[in-house]
Amino acid sequence: MVFLLILWMIFIFVATCTEDVHALFGNGDISFTFTWTPDWDNLFQVYPLVDASIFELLGHFIMFFVLTCLLMTIFKDYRHVIVAAITYAIFTEILQAFFGRGADIYDVGANVIGIVVAVGVGCLMRVLFYEGRKKF
């Protein structure tokens, strides 16, 4: 499971830091452009949510939902899962700015929502299946 987690983390890095995410998923094109002077303006820019790309927000949600599920198979303490997932979410968002993609507060929000939903589902599954078996 650790190997799968590492592969998924690499996938997240590629998906969030490739120059054009639409080219990645449309044609399989991966290209990186590193810059030493990233543009941090987008991270703190709040714009109407309707202007955000639903494709990218859904992608961030799914990527971090799956990451969190994989982490929950390794760490039993959900606090460790949450800290690890949020740390990686922030790390990739910061890295994204160095690879020509804008760091975006809405992306961070989608990441965190994916993490929270995955932990919620994990807690529910634990209560329904694991705790329910202990009673019998």
JSON list of N, CA and C in Angstrom, two decimals, residues 67-118:
[
{"chain": "A", "resi": 67, "resn": "LEU", "atom": "N", "xyz": [-5.83, 10.37, -2.02]},
{"chain": "A", "resi": 67, "resn": "LEU", "atom": "CA", "xyz": [-4.61, 10.42, -1.18]},
{"chain": "A", "resi": 67, "resn": "LEU", "atom": "C", "xyz": [-4.95, 10.15, 0.28]},
{"chain": "A", "resi": 68, "resn": "THR", "atom": "N", "xyz": [-6.00, 10.78, 0.76]},
{"chain": "A", "resi": 68, "resn": "THR", "atom": "CA", "xyz": [-6.40, 10.61, 2.16]},
{"chain": "A", "resi": 68, "resn": "THR", "atom": "C", "xyz": [-6.85, 9.18, 2.43]},
{"chain": "A", "resi": 69, "resn": "CYS", "atom": "N", "xyz": [-7.59, 8.59, 1.50]},
{"chain": "A", "resi": 69, "resn": "CYS", "atom": "CA", "xyz": [-8.00, 7.19, 1.66]},
{"chain": "A", "resi": 69, "resn": "CYS", "atom": "C", "xyz": [-6.79, 6.27, 1.74]},
{"chain": "A", "resi": 70, "resn": "LEU", "atom": "N", "xyz": [-5.79, 6.51, 0.88]},
{"chain": "A", "resi": 70, "resn": "LEU", "atom": "CA", "xyz": [-4.57, 5.70, 0.93]},
{"chain": "A", "resi": 70, "resn": "LEU", "atom": "C", "xyz": [-3.82, 5.91, 2.25]},
{"chain": "A", "resi": 71, "resn": "LEU", "atom": "N", "xyz": [-3.77, 7.14, 2.71]},
{"chain": "A", "resi": 71, "resn": "LEU", "atom": "CA", "xyz": [-3.11, 7.42, 4.00]},
{"chain": "A", "resi": 71, "resn": "LEU", "atom": "C", "xyz": [-3.83, 6.72, 5.14]},
{"chain": "A", "resi": 72, "resn": "MET", "atom": "N", "xyz": [-5.17, 6.63, 5.06]},
{"chain": "A", "resi": 72, "resn": "MET", "atom": "CA", "xyz": [-5.93, 5.98, 6.13]},
{"chain": "A", "resi": 72, "resn": "MET", "atom": "C", "xyz": [-5.67, 4.48, 6.19]},
{"chain": "A", "resi": 73, "resn": "THR", "atom": "N", "xyz": [-5.20, 3.89, 5.09]},
{"chain": "A", "resi": 73, "resn": "THR", "atom": "CA", "xyz": [-4.86, 2.48, 5.13]},
{"chain": "A", "resi": 73, "resn": "THR", "atom": "C", "xyz": [-3.51, 2.25, 5.80]},
{"chain": "A", "resi": 74, "resn": "ILE", "atom": "N", "xyz": [-2.71, 3.29, 5.91]},
{"chain": "A", "resi": 74, "resn": "ILE", "atom": "CA", "xyz": [-1.37, 3.17, 6.49]},
{"chain": "A", "resi": 74, "resn": "ILE", "atom": "C", "xyz": [-1.35, 3.65, 7.94]},
{"chain": "A", "resi": 75, "resn": "PHE", "atom": "N", "xyz": [-1.96, 4.82, 8.16]},
{"chain": "A", "resi": 75, "resn": "PHE", "atom": "CA", "xyz": [-1.99, 5.40, 9.51]},
{"chain": "A", "resi": 75, "resn": "PHE", "atom": "C", "xyz": [-3.36, 5.14, 10.14]},
{"chain": "A", "resi": 76, "resn": "LYS", "atom": "N", "xyz": [-3.37, 4.64, 11.33]},
{"chain": "A", "resi": 76, "resn": "LYS", "atom": "CA", "xyz": [-4.65, 4.38, 12.01]},
{"chain": "A", "resi": 76, "resn": "LYS", "atom": "C", "xyz": [-5.18, 5.62, 12.74]},
{"chain": "A", "resi": 77, "resn": "ASP", "atom": "N", "xyz": [-4.27, 6.51, 13.11]},
{"chain": "A", "resi": 77, "resn": "ASP", "atom": "CA", "xyz": [-4.67, 7.74, 13.80]},
{"chain": "A", "resi": 77, "resn": "ASP", "atom": "C", "xyz": [-5.02, 8.78, 12.74]},
{"chain": "A", "resi": 78, "resn": "TYR", "atom": "N", "xyz": [-6.27, 9.18, 12.68]},
{"chain": "A", "resi": 78, "resn": "TYR", "atom": "CA", "xyz": [-6.71, 10.11, 11.66]},
{"chain": "A", "resi": 78, "resn": "TYR", "atom": "C", "xyz": [-6.07, 11.49, 11.78]},
{"chain": "A", "resi": 79, "resn": "ARG", "atom": "N", "xyz": [-5.59, 11.83, 12.95]},
{"chain": "A", "resi": 79, "resn": "ARG", "atom": "CA", "xyz": [-4.88, 13.12, 13.09]},
{"chain": "A", "resi": 79, "resn": "ARG", "atom": "C", "xyz": [-3.62, 13.11, 12.23]},
{"chain": "A", "resi": 80, "resn": "HIS", "atom": "N", "xyz": [-2.91, 11.98, 12.20]},
{"chain": "A", "resi": 80, "resn": "HIS", "atom": "CA", "xyz": [-1.72, 11.87, 11.36]},
{"chain": "A", "resi": 80, "resn": "HIS", "atom": "C", "xyz": [-2.10, 11.95, 9.88]},
{"chain": "A", "resi": 81, "resn": "VAL", "atom": "N", "xyz": [-3.20, 11.34, 9.54]},
{"chain": "A", "resi": 81, "resn": "VAL", "atom": "CA", "xyz": [-3.70, 11.37, 8.16]},
{"chain": "A", "resi": 81, "resn": "VAL", "atom": "C", "xyz": [-3.99, 12.80, 7.73]},
{"chain": "A", "resi": 82, "resn": "ILE", "atom": "N", "xyz": [-4.71, 13.52, 8.57]},
{"chain": "A", "resi": 82, "resn": "ILE", "atom": "CA", "xyz": [-5.09, 14.90, 8.25]},
{"chain": "A", "resi": 82, "resn": "ILE", "atom": "C", "xyz": [-3.86, 15.78, 8.11]},
{"chain": "A", "resi": 83, "resn": "VAL", "atom": "N", "xyz": [-2.93, 15.67, 9.04]},
{"chain": "A", "resi": 83, "resn": "VAL", "atom": "CA", "xyz": [-1.71, 16.49, 8.99]},
{"chain": "A", "resi": 83, "resn": "VAL", "atom": "C", "xyz": [-0.91, 16.17, 7.73]},
{"chain": "A", "resi": 84, "resn": "ALA", "atom": "N", "xyz": [-0.74, 14.89, 7.42]},
{"chain": "A", "resi": 84, "resn": "ALA", "atom": "CA", "xyz": [0.03, 14.49, 6.24]},
{"chain": "A", "resi": 84, "resn": "ALA", "atom": "C", "xyz": [-0.64, 14.97, 4.96]},
{"chain": "A", "resi": 85, "resn": "ALA", "atom": "N", "xyz": [-1.94, 14.80, 4.86]},
{"chain": "A", "resi": 85, "resn": "ALA", "atom": "CA", "xyz": [-2.67, 15.18, 3.64]},
{"chain": "A", "resi": 85, "resn": "ALA", "atom": "C", "xyz": [-2.67, 16.70, 3.44]},
{"chain": "A", "resi": 86, "resn": "ILE", "atom": "N", "xyz": [-2.94, 17.45, 4.50]},
{"chain": "A", "resi": 86, "resn": "ILE", "atom": "CA", "xyz": [-2.96, 18.91, 4.37]},
{"chain": "A", "resi": 86, "resn": "ILE", "atom": "C", "xyz": [-1.55, 19.44, 4.09]},
{"chain": "A", "resi": 87, "resn": "THR", "atom": "N", "xyz": [-0.54, 18.85, 4.70]},
{"chain": "A", "resi": 87, "resn": "THR", "atom": "CA", "xyz": [0.84, 19.26, 4.43]},
{"chain": "A", "resi": 87, "resn": "THR", "atom": "C", "xyz": [1.17, 19.05, 2.96]},
{"chain": "A", "resi": 88, "resn": "TYR", "atom": "N", "xyz": [0.80, 17.89, 2.41]},
{"chain": "A", "resi": 88, "resn": "TYR", "atom": "CA", "xyz": [1.08, 17.64, 0.99]},
{"chain": "A", "resi": 88, "resn": "TYR", "atom": "C", "xyz": [0.25, 18.56, 0.10]},
{"chain": "A", "resi": 89, "resn": "ALA", "atom": "N", "xyz": [-0.96, 18.87, 0.49]},
{"chain": "A", "resi": 89, "resn": "ALA", "atom": "CA", "xyz": [-1.81, 19.79, -0.28]},
{"chain": "A", "resi": 89, "resn": "ALA", "atom": "C", "xyz": [-1.16, 21.17, -0.36]},
{"chain": "A", "resi": 90, "resn": "ILE", "atom": "N", "xyz": [-0.68, 21.67, 0.76]},
{"chain": "A", "resi": 90, "resn": "ILE", "atom": "CA", "xyz": [-0.03, 22.99, 0.78]},
{"chain": "A", "resi": 90, "resn": "ILE", "atom": "C", "xyz": [1.28, 22.93, 0.01]},
{"chain": "A", "resi": 91, "resn": "PHE", "atom": "N", "xyz": [2.05, 21.86, 0.21]},
{"chain": "A", "resi": 91, "resn": "PHE", "atom": "CA", "xyz": [3.33, 21.68, -0.47]},
{"chain": "A", "resi": 91, "resn": "PHE", "atom": "C", "xyz": [3.15, 21.71, -2.00]},
{"chain": "A", "resi": 92, "resn": "THR", "atom": "N", "xyz": [2.17, 20.95, -2.51]},
{"chain": "A", "resi": 92, "resn": "THR", "atom": "CA", "xyz": [1.97, 20.92, -3.96]},
{"chain": "A", "resi": 92, "resn": "THR", "atom": "C", "xyz": [1.46, 22.25, -4.48]},
{"chain": "A", "resi": 93, "resn": "GLU", "atom": "N", "xyz": [0.66, 22.94, -3.70]},
{"chain": "A", "resi": 93, "resn": "GLU", "atom": "CA", "xyz": [0.15, 24.25, -4.14]},
{"chain": "A", "resi": 93, "resn": "GLU", "atom": "C", "xyz": [1.28, 25.26, -4.22]},
{"chain": "A", "resi": 94, "resn": "ILE", "atom": "N", "xyz": [2.19, 25.22, -3.25]},
{"chain": "A", "resi": 94, "resn": "ILE", "atom": "CA", "xyz": [3.36, 26.11, -3.29]},
{"chain": "A", "resi": 94, "resn": "ILE", "atom": "C", "xyz": [4.25, 25.74, -4.48]},
{"chain": "A", "resi": 95, "resn": "LEU", "atom": "N", "xyz": [4.51, 24.44, -4.66]},
{"chain": "A", "resi": 95, "resn": "LEU", "atom": "CA", "xyz": [5.33, 24.00, -5.79]},
{"chain": "A", "resi": 95, "resn": "LEU", "atom": "C", "xyz": [4.72, 24.41, -7.13]},
{"chain": "A", "resi": 96, "resn": "GLN", "atom": "N", "xyz": [3.42, 24.35, -7.22]},
{"chain": "A", "resi": 96, "resn": "GLN", "atom": "CA", "xyz": [2.72, 24.70, -8.45]},
{"chain": "A", "resi": 96, "resn": "GLN", "atom": "C", "xyz": [3.13, 26.08, -8.93]},
{"chain": "A", "resi": 97, "resn": "ALA", "atom": "N", "xyz": [3.31, 27.00, -8.02]},
{"chain": "A", "resi": 97, "resn": "ALA", "atom": "CA", "xyz": [3.68, 28.37, -8.40]},
{"chain": "A", "resi": 97, "resn": "ALA", "atom": "C", "xyz": [5.06, 28.42, -9.04]},
{"chain": "A", "resi": 98, "resn": "PHE", "atom": "N", "xyz": [5.95, 27.52, -8.65]},
{"chain": "A", "resi": 98, "resn": "PHE", "atom": "CA", "xyz": [7.29, 27.48, -9.22]},
{"chain": "A", "resi": 98, "resn": "PHE", "atom": "C", "xyz": [7.32, 26.81, -10.60]},
{"chain": "A", "resi": 99, "resn": "PHE", "atom": "N", "xyz": [6.24, 26.17, -10.98]},
{"chain": "A", "resi": 99, "resn": "PHE", "atom": "CA", "xyz": [6.19, 25.48, -12.26]},
{"chain": "A", "resi": 99, "resn": "PHE", "atom": "C", "xyz": [5.24, 26.15, -13.25]},
{"chain": "A", "resi": 100, "resn": "GLY", "atom": "N", "xyz": [5.08, 27.45, -13.10]},
{"chain": "A", "resi": 100, "resn": "GLY", "atom": "CA", "xyz": [4.31, 28.22, -14.06]},
{"chain": "A", "resi": 100, "resn": "GLY", "atom": "C", "xyz": [2.81, 28.14, -13.90]},
{"chain": "A", "resi": 101, "resn": "ARG", "atom": "N", "xyz": [2.35, 27.44, -12.91]},
{"chain": "A", "resi": 101, "resn": "ARG", "atom": "CA", "xyz": [0.92, 27.37, -12.64]},
{"chain": "A", "resi": 101, "resn": "ARG", "atom": "C", "xyz": [0.65, 28.27, -11.44]},
{"chain": "A", "resi": 102, "resn": "GLY", "atom": "N", "xyz": [-0.47, 28.89, -11.43]},
{"chain": "A", "resi": 102, "resn": "GLY", "atom": "CA", "xyz": [-0.79, 29.78, -10.32]},
{"chain": "A", "resi": 102, "resn": "GLY", "atom": "C", "xyz": [-1.22, 29.02, -9.08]},
{"chain": "A", "resi": 103, "resn": "ALA", "atom": "N", "xyz": [-0.69, 29.43, -7.94]},
{"chain": "A", "resi": 103, "resn": "ALA", "atom": "CA", "xyz": [-1.18, 28.91, -6.67]},
{"chain": "A", "resi": 103, "resn": "ALA", "atom": "C", "xyz": [-2.53, 29.58, -6.42]},
{"chain": "A", "resi": 104, "resn": "ASP", "atom": "N", "xyz": [-3.54, 28.79, -6.12]},
{"chain": "A", "resi": 104, "resn": "ASP", "atom": "CA", "xyz": [-4.90, 29.31, -6.06]},
{"chain": "A", "resi": 104, "resn": "ASP", "atom": "C", "xyz": [-5.56, 28.87, -4.75]},
{"chain": "A", "resi": 105, "resn": "ILE", "atom": "N", "xyz": [-6.17, 29.81, -4.07]},
{"chain": "A", "resi": 105, "resn": "ILE", "atom": "CA", "xyz": [-6.81, 29.54, -2.78]},
{"chain": "A", "resi": 105, "resn": "ILE", "atom": "C", "xyz": [-7.98, 28.57, -2.96]},
{"chain": "A", "resi": 106, "resn": "TYR", "atom": "N", "xyz": [-8.65, 28.60, -4.12]},
{"chain": "A", "resi": 106, "resn": "TYR", "atom": "CA", "xyz": [-9.76, 27.68, -4.37]},
{"chain": "A", "resi": 106, "resn": "TYR", "atom": "C", "xyz": [-9.27, 26.25, -4.53]},
{"chain": "A", "resi": 107, "resn": "ASP", "atom": "N", "xyz": [-8.07, 26.09, -5.10]},
{"chain": "A", "resi": 107, "resn": "ASP", "atom": "CA", "xyz": [-7.47, 24.75, -5.20]},
{"chain": "A", "resi": 107, "resn": "ASP", "atom": "C", "xyz": [-7.20, 24.19, -3.81]},
{"chain": "A", "resi": 108, "resn": "VAL", "atom": "N", "xyz": [-6.67, 25.03, -2.94]},
{"chain": "A", "resi": 108, "resn": "VAL", "atom": "CA", "xyz": [-6.41, 24.61, -1.56]},
{"chain": "A", "resi": 108, "resn": "VAL", "atom": "C", "xyz": [-7.73, 24.21, -0.90]},
{"chain": "A", "resi": 109, "resn": "GLY", "atom": "N", "xyz": [-8.77, 24.99, -1.14]},
{"chain": "A", "resi": 109, "resn": "GLY", "atom": "CA", "xyz": [-10.08, 24.67, -0.57]},
{"chain": "A", "resi": 109, "resn": "GLY", "atom": "C", "xyz": [-10.60, 23.34, -1.07]},
{"chain": "A", "resi": 110, "resn": "ALA", "atom": "N", "xyz": [-10.45, 23.08, -2.38]},
{"chain": "A", "resi": 110, "resn": "ALA", "atom": "CA", "xyz": [-10.90, 21.80, -2.94]},
{"chain": "A", "resi": 110, "resn": "ALA", "atom": "C", "xyz": [-10.09, 20.64, -2.36]},
{"chain": "A", "resi": 111, "resn": "ASN", "atom": "N", "xyz": [-8.79, 20.86, -2.16]},
{"chain": "A", "resi": 111, "resn": "ASN", "atom": "CA", "xyz": [-7.94, 19.84, -1.54]},
{"chain": "A", "resi": 111, "resn": "ASN", "atom": "C", "xyz": [-8.43, 19.51, -0.13]},
{"chain": "A", "resi": 112, "resn": "VAL", "atom": "N", "xyz": [-8.66, 20.55, 0.65]},
{"chain": "A", "resi": 112, "resn": "VAL", "atom": "CA", "xyz": [-9.09, 20.36, 2.05]},
{"chain": "A", "resi": 112, "resn": "VAL", "atom": "C", "xyz": [-10.47, 19.71, 2.10]},
{"chain": "A", "resi": 113, "resn": "ILE", "atom": "N", "xyz": [-11.36, 20.10, 1.23]},
{"chain": "A", "resi": 113, "resn": "ILE", "atom": "CA", "xyz": [-12.69, 19.47, 1.22]},
{"chain": "A", "resi": 113, "resn": "ILE", "atom": "C", "xyz": [-12.56, 17.99, 0.88]},
{"chain": "A", "resi": 114, "resn": "GLY", "atom": "N", "xyz": [-11.72, 17.64, -0.08]},
{"chain": "A", "resi": 114, "resn": "GLY", "atom": "CA", "xyz": [-11.48, 16.24, -0.41]},
{"chain": "A", "resi": 114, "resn": "GLY", "atom": "C", "xyz": [-10.94, 15.47, 0.78]},
{"chain": "A", "resi": 115, "resn": "ILE", "atom": "N", "xyz": [-10.03, 16.08, 1.52]},
{"chain": "A", "resi": 115, "resn": "ILE", "atom": "CA", "xyz": [-9.45, 15.46, 2.72]},
{"chain": "A", "resi": 115, "resn": "ILE", "atom": "C", "xyz": [-10.52, 15.25, 3.79]},
{"chain": "A", "resi": 116, "resn": "VAL", "atom": "N", "xyz": [-11.29, 16.28, 4.05]},
{"chain": "A", "resi": 116, "resn": "VAL", "atom": "CA", "xyz": [-12.32, 16.21, 5.10]},
{"chain": "A", "resi": 116, "resn": "VAL", "atom": "C", "xyz": [-13.39, 15.17, 4.75]},
{"chain": "A", "resi": 117, "resn": "VAL", "atom": "N", "xyz": [-13.82, 15.15, 3.50]},
{"chain": "A", "resi": 117, "resn": "VAL", "atom": "CA", "xyz": [-14.84, 14.18, 3.09]},
{"chain": "A", "resi": 117, "resn": "VAL", "atom": "C", "xyz": [-14.29, 12.75, 3.23]},
{"chain": "A", "resi": 118, "resn": "ALA", "atom": "N", "xyz": [-13.03, 12.54, 2.81]},
{"chain": "A", "resi": 118, "resn": "ALA", "atom": "CA", "xyz": [-12.44, 11.20, 2.92]},
{"chain": "A", "resi": 118, "resn": "ALA", "atom": "C", "xyz": [-12.34, 10.76, 4.37]}
]
